[in-house]
JSON list of C-alpha atoms in Angstrom, two decimals:
[
{"chain": "V", "resi": 11, "resn": "MET", "atom": "CA", "xyz": [27.05, -39.04, 8.28]},
{"chain": "V", "resi": 12, "resn": "PRO", "atom": "CA", "xyz": [24.94, -35.88, 8.74]},
{"chain": "V", "resi": 13, "resn": "LEU", "atom": "CA", "xyz": [26.50, -32.64, 10.04]},
{"chain": "V", "resi": 14, "resn": "VAL", "atom": "CA", "xyz": [25.15, -31.45, 13.37]},
{"chain": "V", "resi": 15, "resn": "LYS", "atom": "CA", "xyz": [25.64, -27.84, 14.49]},
{"chain": "V", "resi": 16, "resn": "TYR", "atom": "CA", "xyz": [27.37, -27.75, 17.85]},
{"chain": "V", "resi": 17, "resn": "SER", "atom": "CA", "xyz": [26.10, -25.22, 20.39]},
{"chain": "V", "resi": 18, "resn": "SER", "atom": "CA", "xyz": [27.34, -24.56, 23.84]},
{"chain": "V", "resi": 19, "resn": "PRO", "atom": "CA", "xyz": [25.14, -26.01, 26.57]},
{"chain": "V", "resi": 20, "resn": "PHE", "atom": "CA", "xyz": [25.51, -22.67, 28.41]},
{"chain": "V", "resi": 21, "resn": "ALA", "atom": "CA", "xyz": [24.46, -20.44, 25.49]},
{"chain": "V", "resi": 22, "resn": "ASP", "atom": "CA", "xyz": [21.03, -19.80, 26.99]},
{"chain": "V", "resi": 23, "resn": "PHE", "atom": "CA", "xyz": [22.57, -18.72, 30.30]},
{"chain": "V", "resi": 24, "resn": "ASP", "atom": "CA", "xyz": [24.24, -15.59, 28.89]},
{"chain": "V", "resi": 25, "resn": "LEU", "atom": "CA", "xyz": [21.48, -13.37, 30.29]},
{"chain": "V", "resi": 26, "resn": "PRO", "atom": "CA", "xyz": [23.77, -10.67, 31.78]},
{"chain": "V", "resi": 27, "resn": "GLY", "atom": "CA", "xyz": [25.60, -10.32, 28.47]},
{"chain": "V", "resi": 28, "resn": "ARG", "atom": "CA", "xyz": [22.34, -10.12, 26.55]},
{"chain": "V", "resi": 29, "resn": "ILE", "atom": "CA", "xyz": [20.94, -7.47, 28.91]},
{"chain": "V", "resi": 30, "resn": "PHE", "atom": "CA", "xyz": [24.12, -5.41, 28.49]},
{"chain": "V", "resi": 31, "resn": "GLN", "atom": "CA", "xyz": [23.93, -5.73, 24.70]},
{"chain": "V", "resi": 32, "resn": "ASP", "atom": "CA", "xyz": [20.25, -4.69, 24.67]},
{"chain": "V", "resi": 33, "resn": "SER", "atom": "CA", "xyz": [21.04, -1.68, 26.87]},
{"chain": "V", "resi": 34, "resn": "MET", "atom": "CA", "xyz": [23.88, -0.57, 24.63]},
{"chain": "V", "resi": 35, "resn": "SER", "atom": "CA", "xyz": [21.74, -0.99, 21.51]},
{"chain": "V", "resi": 36, "resn": "ARG", "atom": "CA", "xyz": [19.00, 1.17, 23.02]},
{"chain": "V", "resi": 37, "resn": "LEU", "atom": "CA", "xyz": [21.53, 3.79, 24.15]},
{"chain": "V", "resi": 38, "resn": "PHE", "atom": "CA", "xyz": [22.52, 4.50, 20.55]},
{"chain": "V", "resi": 39, "resn": "ALA", "atom": "CA", "xyz": [19.21, 3.73, 18.83]},
{"chain": "V", "resi": 40, "resn": "GLU", "atom": "CA", "xyz": [16.67, 5.57, 20.97]},
{"chain": "V", "resi": 41, "resn": "PRO", "atom": "CA", "xyz": [16.49, 9.35, 21.26]},
{"chain": "V", "resi": 42, "resn": "ASN", "atom": "CA", "xyz": [17.40, 11.18, 24.48]},
{"chain": "V", "resi": 43, "resn": "GLN", "atom": "CA", "xyz": [18.89, 8.14, 26.20]},
{"chain": "V", "resi": 44, "resn": "GLY", "atom": "CA", "xyz": [22.09, 9.14, 27.96]},
{"chain": "V", "resi": 45, "resn": "ARG", "atom": "CA", "xyz": [22.30, 12.44, 26.10]},
{"chain": "V", "resi": 46, "resn": "PRO", "atom": "CA", "xyz": [21.39, 15.94, 27.28]},
{"chain": "V", "resi": 47, "resn": "TRP", "atom": "CA", "xyz": [18.02, 17.32, 26.28]},
{"chain": "V", "resi": 48, "resn": "VAL", "atom": "CA", "xyz": [18.04, 19.96, 23.56]},
{"chain": "V", "resi": 49, "resn": "PRO", "atom": "CA", "xyz": [14.72, 21.55, 22.57]},
{"chain": "V", "resi": 50, "resn": "PRO", "atom": "CA", "xyz": [14.09, 21.71, 18.81]},
{"chain": "V", "resi": 51, "resn": "VAL", "atom": "CA", "xyz": [14.10, 25.18, 17.27]},
{"chain": "V", "resi": 52, "resn": "ASP", "atom": "CA", "xyz": [12.64, 26.70, 14.09]},
{"chain": "V", "resi": 53, "resn": "ILE", "atom": "CA", "xyz": [13.98, 30.02, 12.75]},
{"chain": "V", "resi": 54, "resn": "LYS", "atom": "CA", "xyz": [12.08, 31.97, 10.13]},
{"chain": "V", "resi": 55, "resn": "GLU", "atom": "CA", "xyz": [13.06, 35.21, 8.42]},
{"chain": "V", "resi": 56, "resn": "THR", "atom": "CA", "xyz": [10.49, 37.67, 7.12]},
{"chain": "V", "resi": 57, "resn": "GLU", "atom": "CA", "xyz": [10.96, 41.05, 5.51]},
{"chain": "V", "resi": 58, "resn": "ASN", "atom": "CA", "xyz": [10.89, 42.82, 8.89]},
{"chain": "V", "resi": 59, "resn": "GLU", "atom": "CA", "xyz": [12.13, 40.29, 11.47]},
{"chain": "V", "resi": 60, "resn": "LEU", "atom": "CA", "xyz": [13.66, 36.97, 12.46]},
{"chain": "V", "resi": 61, "resn": "VAL", "atom": "CA", "xyz": [11.35, 34.69, 14.45]},
{"chain": "V", "resi": 62, "resn": "LEU", "atom": "CA", "xyz": [12.75, 31.86, 16.56]},
{"chain": "V", "resi": 63, "resn": "LYS", "atom": "CA", "xyz": [10.39, 29.23, 18.00]},
{"chain": "V", "resi": 64, "resn": "ALA", "atom": "CA", "xyz": [11.58, 26.64, 20.53]},
{"chain": "V", "resi": 65, "resn": "ASP", "atom": "CA", "xyz": [9.51, 23.71, 21.78]},
{"chain": "V", "resi": 66, "resn": "VAL", "atom": "CA", "xyz": [9.89, 23.66, 25.56]},
{"chain": "V", "resi": 67, "resn": "PRO", "atom": "CA", "xyz": [6.85, 21.75, 26.86]},
{"chain": "V", "resi": 68, "resn": "GLU", "atom": "CA", "xyz": [6.37, 21.40, 30.61]},
{"chain": "V", "resi": 69, "resn": "VAL", "atom": "CA", "xyz": [8.97, 24.09, 31.30]},
{"chain": "V", "resi": 70, "resn": "GLU", "atom": "CA", "xyz": [7.77, 27.00, 33.39]},
{"chain": "V", "resi": 71, "resn": "MET", "atom": "CA", "xyz": [8.59, 30.51, 32.18]},
{"chain": "V", "resi": 72, "resn": "LYS", "atom": "CA", "xyz": [10.48, 31.17, 35.43]},
{"chain": "V", "resi": 73, "resn": "ASP", "atom": "CA", "xyz": [12.86, 28.35, 34.44]},
{"chain": "V", "resi": 74, "resn": "ILE", "atom": "CA", "xyz": [13.71, 29.92, 31.04]},
{"chain": "V", "resi": 75, "resn": "ASP", "atom": "CA", "xyz": [16.40, 32.57, 30.52]},
{"chain": "V", "resi": 76, "resn": "VAL", "atom": "CA", "xyz": [16.68, 34.43, 27.20]},
{"chain": "V", "resi": 77, "resn": "ARG", "atom": "CA", "xyz": [19.70, 36.70, 26.66]},
{"chain": "V", "resi": 78, "resn": "LEU", "atom": "CA", "xyz": [21.13, 38.67, 23.76]},
{"chain": "V", "resi": 79, "resn": "GLU", "atom": "CA", "xyz": [24.80, 39.54, 24.29]},
{"chain": "V", "resi": 80, "resn": "ASN", "atom": "CA", "xyz": [27.59, 40.35, 21.82]},
{"chain": "V", "resi": 81, "resn": "GLY", "atom": "CA", "xyz": [25.61, 39.16, 18.81]},
{"chain": "V", "resi": 82, "resn": "THR", "atom": "CA", "xyz": [24.61, 35.85, 20.40]},
{"chain": "V", "resi": 83, "resn": "LEU", "atom": "CA", "xyz": [21.10, 34.86, 21.44]},
{"chain": "V", "resi": 84, "resn": "THR", "atom": "CA", "xyz": [21.22, 32.31, 24.27]},
{"chain": "V", "resi": 85, "resn": "ILE", "atom": "CA", "xyz": [18.26, 30.33, 25.57]},
{"chain": "V", "resi": 86, "resn": "ARG", "atom": "CA", "xyz": [18.76, 28.42, 28.83]},
{"chain": "V", "resi": 87, "resn": "GLY", "atom": "CA", "xyz": [16.33, 26.50, 30.94]},
{"chain": "V", "resi": 88, "resn": "GLU", "atom": "CA", "xyz": [15.45, 23.34, 32.75]},
{"chain": "V", "resi": 89, "resn": "ARG", "atom": "CA", "xyz": [12.71, 20.73, 32.50]},
{"chain": "V", "resi": 90, "resn": "LYS", "atom": "CA", "xyz": [12.34, 18.98, 35.82]},
{"chain": "V", "resi": 91, "resn": "PHE", "atom": "CA", "xyz": [11.58, 15.28, 36.13]},
{"chain": "V", "resi": 92, "resn": "GLU", "atom": "CA", "xyz": [8.36, 14.38, 37.96]},
{"chain": "V", "resi": 93, "resn": "ALA", "atom": "CA", "xyz": [9.61, 13.03, 41.27]},
{"chain": "V", "resi": 94, "resn": "LYS", "atom": "CA", "xyz": [6.18, 12.10, 42.61]},
{"chain": "V", "resi": 95, "resn": "LYS", "atom": "CA", "xyz": [5.98, 8.89, 44.58]},
{"chain": "V", "resi": 96, "resn": "GLU", "atom": "CA", "xyz": [3.13, 6.91, 43.11]},
{"chain": "V", "resi": 97, "resn": "GLU", "atom": "CA", "xyz": [2.22, 3.28, 43.03]},
{"chain": "V", "resi": 98, "resn": "GLY", "atom": "CA", "xyz": [3.92, 1.47, 40.20]},
{"chain": "V", "resi": 99, "resn": "GLY", "atom": "CA", "xyz": [6.98, 2.47, 38.29]},
{"chain": "V", "resi": 100, "resn": "TRP", "atom": "CA", "xyz": [8.09, 3.78, 34.94]},
{"chain": "V", "resi": 101, "resn": "HIS", "atom": "CA", "xyz": [8.36, 1.25, 32.11]},
{"chain": "V", "resi": 102, "resn": "ARG", "atom": "CA", "xyz": [10.09, 3.67, 29.76]},
{"chain": "V", "resi": 103, "resn": "VAL", "atom": "CA", "xyz": [11.48, 7.21, 29.98]},
{"chain": "V", "resi": 104, "resn": "GLU", "atom": "CA", "xyz": [12.30, 8.66, 26.55]},
{"chain": "V", "resi": 105, "resn": "ARG", "atom": "CA", "xyz": [11.61, 12.35, 27.01]},
{"chain": "V", "resi": 106, "resn": "GLY", "atom": "CA", "xyz": [14.60, 14.44, 27.97]},
{"chain": "V", "resi": 107, "resn": "TYR", "atom": "CA", "xyz": [14.88, 16.19, 31.30]},
{"chain": "V", "resi": 108, "resn": "GLY", "atom": "CA", "xyz": [17.37, 18.49, 32.94]},
{"chain": "V", "resi": 109, "resn": "SER", "atom": "CA", "xyz": [19.12, 21.67, 31.92]},
{"chain": "V", "resi": 110, "resn": "PHE", "atom": "CA", "xyz": [19.44, 22.82, 28.33]},
{"chain": "V", "resi": 111, "resn": "GLU", "atom": "CA", "xyz": [21.18, 25.63, 26.50]},
{"chain": "V", "resi": 112, "resn": "ARG", "atom": "CA", "xyz": [21.01, 26.78, 22.88]},
{"chain": "V", "resi": 113, "resn": "ALA", "atom": "CA", "xyz": [23.06, 29.63, 21.40]},
{"chain": "V", "resi": 114, "resn": "PHE", "atom": "CA", "xyz": [22.55, 31.33, 18.04]},
{"chain": "V", "resi": 115, "resn": "ALA", "atom": "CA", "xyz": [24.66, 33.92, 16.22]},
{"chain": "V", "resi": 116, "resn": "ILE", "atom": "CA", "xyz": [22.50, 36.93, 15.43]},
{"chain": "V", "resi": 117, "resn": "PRO", "atom": "CA", "xyz": [23.31, 39.13, 12.42]},
{"chain": "V", "resi": 118, "resn": "ASP", "atom": "CA", "xyz": [24.12, 42.83, 12.82]},
{"chain": "V", "resi": 119, "resn": "THR", "atom": "CA", "xyz": [20.88, 43.66, 11.01]},
{"chain": "V", "resi": 120, "resn": "VAL", "atom": "CA", "xyz": [18.84, 42.86, 14.16]},
{"chain": "V", "resi": 121, "resn": "ASN", "atom": "CA", "xyz": [17.73, 45.72, 16.41]},
{"chain": "V", "resi": 122, "resn": "PRO", "atom": "CA", "xyz": [18.73, 44.47, 19.90]},
{"chain": "V", "resi": 123, "resn": "GLU", "atom": "CA", "xyz": [16.60, 47.11, 21.66]},
{"chain": "V", "resi": 124, "resn": "ALA", "atom": "CA", "xyz": [13.33, 45.74, 20.22]},
{"chain": "V", "resi": 125, "resn": "VAL", "atom": "CA", "xyz": [13.77, 41.98, 20.85]},
{"chain": "V", "resi": 126, "resn": "LYS", "atom": "CA", "xyz": [10.70, 40.35, 22.43]},
{"chain": "V", "resi": 127, "resn": "ALA", "atom": "CA", "xyz": [10.07, 36.91, 23.90]},
{"chain": "V", "resi": 128, "resn": "ASP", "atom": "CA", "xyz": [6.68, 35.24, 24.38]},
{"chain": "V", "resi": 129, "resn": "TYR", "atom": "CA", "xyz": [5.76, 31.89, 25.91]},
{"chain": "V", "resi": 130, "resn": "LYS", "atom": "CA", "xyz": [2.48, 30.15, 25.11]},
{"chain": "V", "resi": 131, "resn": "ASN", "atom": "CA", "xyz": [1.37, 26.50, 25.07]},
{"chain": "V", "resi": 132, "resn": "GLY", "atom": "CA", "xyz": [4.89, 25.18, 25.56]},
{"chain": "V", "resi": 133, "resn": "VAL", "atom": "CA", "xyz": [6.39, 27.21, 22.71]},
{"chain": "V", "resi": 134, "resn": "LEU", "atom": "CA", "xyz": [8.91, 29.99, 23.33]},
{"chain": "V", "resi": 135, "resn": "THR", "atom": "CA", "xyz": [8.79, 32.60, 20.55]},
{"chain": "V", "resi": 136, "resn": "VAL", "atom": "CA", "xyz": [11.61, 35.14, 20.29]},
{"chain": "V", "resi": 137, "resn": "THR", "atom": "CA", "xyz": [11.00, 37.97, 17.82]},
{"chain": "V", "resi": 138, "resn": "LEU", "atom": "CA", "xyz": [14.09, 39.81, 16.57]},
{"chain": "V", "resi": 139, "resn": "PRO", "atom": "CA", "xyz": [13.07, 42.89, 14.53]},
{"chain": "V", "resi": 140, "resn": "LYS", "atom": "CA", "xyz": [15.45, 44.10, 11.83]},
{"chain": "V", "resi": 141, "resn": "LYS", "atom": "CA", "xyz": [16.94, 47.58, 11.82]},
{"chain": "V", "resi": 142, "resn": "GLU", "atom": "CA", "xyz": [15.37, 49.99, 9.35]},
{"chain": "V", "resi": 143, "resn": "VAL", "atom": "CA", "xyz": [18.54, 50.14, 7.24]},
{"chain": "V", "resi": 144, "resn": "ALA", "atom": "CA", "xyz": [18.49, 46.34, 6.87]},
{"chain": "V", "resi": 145, "resn": "LYS", "atom": "CA", "xyz": [14.94, 46.11, 5.57]},
{"chain": "V", "resi": 146, "resn": "PRO", "atom": "CA", "xyz": [14.67, 45.68, 1.84]},
{"chain": "V", "resi": 147, "resn": "ARG", "atom": "CA", "xyz": [13.24, 48.62, -0.04]},
{"chain": "V", "resi": 148, "resn": "GLN", "atom": "CA", "xyz": [12.08, 49.01, -3.56]},
{"chain": "V", "resi": 149, "resn": "ILE", "atom": "CA", "xyz": [13.55, 51.66, -5.76]},
{"chain": "V", "resi": 150, "resn": "LYS", "atom": "CA", "xyz": [11.56, 52.68, -8.78]},
{"chain": "V", "resi": 151, "resn": "VAL", "atom": "CA", "xyz": [13.68, 53.03, -11.90]},
{"chain": "V", "resi": 152, "resn": "ASP", "atom": "CA", "xyz": [12.46, 55.23, -14.72]},
{"chain": "V", "resi": 153, "resn": "VAL", "atom": "CA", "xyz": [13.25, 53.89, -18.13]},
{"chain": "V", "resi": 154, "resn": "THR", "atom": "CA", "xyz": [13.62, 56.41, -20.96]},
{"chain": "V", "resi": 155, "resn": "GLN", "atom": "CA", "xyz": [13.49, 55.52, -24.60]}
]
C-alpha cells in the first residue's frame, strides 16, 4: 500500500497567517522598515583636520542643526515624507523619513572656534580643524659620527 501525505483541506486558507509572516519577514530583512532613519556618515582625518560627511538627501538646510558642545558633535534633522495627494498609491516605501540624530565624541585636538559646516548636493560636510599644537611636525635630527 503506497504512503500518501496527508494535508489539511484548509491549508490554502491560511492567508491572514501568511500575510503576517511575510510582514514580519520583511520587517527584519529590509532596511529602514520600522526603524528610525539614520543618515550614513564618513569621517576622515588629515594632517590638519577631521572631515565628517553625512548623506542627508532631500533634507533642507533649515531642517539641519549642527552643534559642538562639551566635546560632542551632534547633528540633528528631519526628512519629511511627501504627503502630496496624487492618483495611485505607493507600492513600496523603503527610504527612511522622520527625525534623526547622530552624536560623535570629538578629541581635544580639535579647535572648536574654527569648525565649519557646508551643505551641497545632499551631503553635509563638517570640517573640524586641529589645534596647532596637535598638528604633527617634523624635527630634523643631526647625526654626528
